[in-house]
Amino acid sequence: MMRLIFDLDGTLADTAKATIPACAAMSARHRLPPPEDGSIYAAMGYANPEFYYHLYPQYEKRRVEAFGADVERTEIPLIRRLGPDILFPGVLEM
């Protein structure tokens, strides 16, 4: 039996296209400073919730986790709107 495993986040899909605006929107809601795009890209590859801890290491973990949960809910419609545009160039053709 053959099994395939796909690593979408940052490999096939440029999920930062949804994560950056979602973080910007939710940081205001949670009264956190908006993370810089470079910080988001640097934290990509860490599993949740560690991804969010890297963005806000100086804040209480429960507060950061609440922020992360809202970011993830906010990303879903953004990803749907992006559709295949969230993929890196050439992935769809591959």
GROMACS .gro file of C-alpha atoms in nm:
model
   94
    1MET     CA    1   0.000   0.000   0.000
    2MET     CA    2   0.135   0.340  -0.099
    3ARG     CA    3   0.080   0.638   0.132
    4LEU     CA    4   0.133   0.998   0.042
    5ILE     CA    5   0.204   1.273   0.289
    6PHE     CA    6   0.180   1.633   0.180
    7ASP     CA    7   0.338   1.922   0.366
    8LEU     CA    8   0.119   2.208   0.251
    9ASP     CA    9   0.207   2.486   0.494
   10GLY     CA   10   0.504   2.672   0.347
   11THR     CA   11   0.589   2.393   0.104
   12LEU     CA   12   0.303   2.373  -0.143
   13ALA     CA   13   0.085   2.654  -0.011
   14ASP     CA   14   0.195   3.006   0.080
   15THR     CA   15  -0.028   3.013   0.386
   16ALA     CA   16   0.131   3.340   0.494
   17LYS     CA   17  -0.109   3.500   0.243
   18ALA     CA   18  -0.386   3.420   0.492
   19THR     CA   19  -0.187   3.421   0.815
   20ILE     CA   20  -0.051   3.776   0.779
   21PRO     CA   21  -0.390   3.949   0.741
   22ALA     CA   22  -0.550   3.720   1.001
   23CYS     CA   23  -0.276   3.803   1.255
   24ALA     CA   24  -0.309   4.174   1.182
   25ALA     CA   25  -0.686   4.165   1.238
   26MET     CA   26  -0.675   3.952   1.550
   27SER     CA   27  -0.381   4.131   1.713
   28ALA     CA   28  -0.597   4.444   1.744
   29ARG     CA   29  -0.883   4.240   1.889
   30HIS     CA   30  -0.653   4.087   2.150
   31ARG     CA   31  -0.472   4.415   2.220
   32LEU     CA   32  -0.141   4.278   2.098
   33PRO     CA   33   0.106   4.461   1.876
   34PRO     CA   34   0.068   4.345   1.516
   35PRO     CA   35   0.344   4.099   1.432
   36GLU     CA   36   0.576   4.199   1.151
   37ASP     CA   37   0.555   3.995   0.832
   38GLY     CA   38   0.916   3.883   0.883
   39SER     CA   39   0.832   3.746   1.227
   40ILE     CA   40   0.545   3.546   1.080
   41TYR     CA   41   0.767   3.401   0.806
   42ALA     CA   42   1.037   3.321   1.065
   43ALA     CA   43   0.785   3.132   1.280
   44MET     CA   44   0.643   2.932   0.988
   45GLY     CA   45   0.720   2.566   1.029
   46TYR     CA   46   0.647   2.561   1.401
   47ALA     CA   47   0.336   2.367   1.495
   48ASN     CA   48   0.056   2.545   1.674
   49PRO     CA   49   0.059   2.675   1.945
   50GLU     CA   50   0.439   2.714   1.930
   51PHE     CA   51   0.398   2.926   1.617
   52TYR     CA   52   0.207   3.183   1.820
   53TYR     CA   53   0.446   3.162   2.117
   54HIS     CA   54   0.726   3.261   1.880
   55LEU     CA   55   0.529   3.568   1.772
   56TYR     CA   56   0.456   3.673   2.131
   57PRO     CA   57   0.712   3.515   2.365
   58GLN     CA   58   0.670   3.784   2.631
   59TYR     CA   59   0.292   3.739   2.672
   60GLU     CA   60   0.094   3.494   2.883
   61LYS     CA   61   0.046   3.164   2.700
   62ARG     CA   62  -0.332   3.152   2.751
   63ARG     CA   63  -0.367   3.498   2.595
   64VAL     CA   64  -0.149   3.394   2.300
   65GLU     CA   65  -0.346   3.071   2.258
   66ALA     CA   66  -0.674   3.265   2.247
   67PHE     CA   67  -0.520   3.492   1.983
   68GLY     CA   68  -0.406   3.185   1.786
   69ALA     CA   69  -0.751   3.024   1.796
   70ASP     CA   70  -0.903   3.343   1.655
   71VAL     CA   71  -0.633   3.365   1.388
   72GLU     CA   72  -0.706   3.009   1.277
   73ARG     CA   73  -1.081   3.079   1.253
   74THR     CA   74  -1.010   3.398   1.058
   75GLU     CA   75  -0.776   3.221   0.815
   76ILE     CA   76  -1.037   2.970   0.694
   77PRO     CA   77  -1.248   3.214   0.487
   78LEU     CA   78  -0.932   3.388   0.364
   79ILE     CA   79  -0.792   3.057   0.238
   80ARG     CA   80  -1.121   2.975   0.069
   81ARG     CA   81  -1.124   3.313  -0.106
   82LEU     CA   82  -0.766   3.268  -0.224
   83GLY     CA   83  -0.844   2.925  -0.366
   84PRO     CA   84  -0.560   2.804  -0.589
   85ASP     CA   85  -0.387   3.145  -0.555
   86ILE     CA   86  -0.261   3.032  -0.215
   87LEU     CA   87  -0.036   2.775  -0.384
   88PHE     CA   88   0.323   2.857  -0.470
   89PRO     CA   89   0.393   2.909  -0.841
   90GLY     CA   90   0.406   2.581  -1.034
   91VAL     CA   91   0.234   2.369  -0.770
   92LEU     CA   92  -0.099   2.353  -0.949
   93GLU     CA   93   0.067   2.248  -1.273
   94MET     CA   94   0.269   1.984  -1.093
   0.00000   0.00000   0.00000
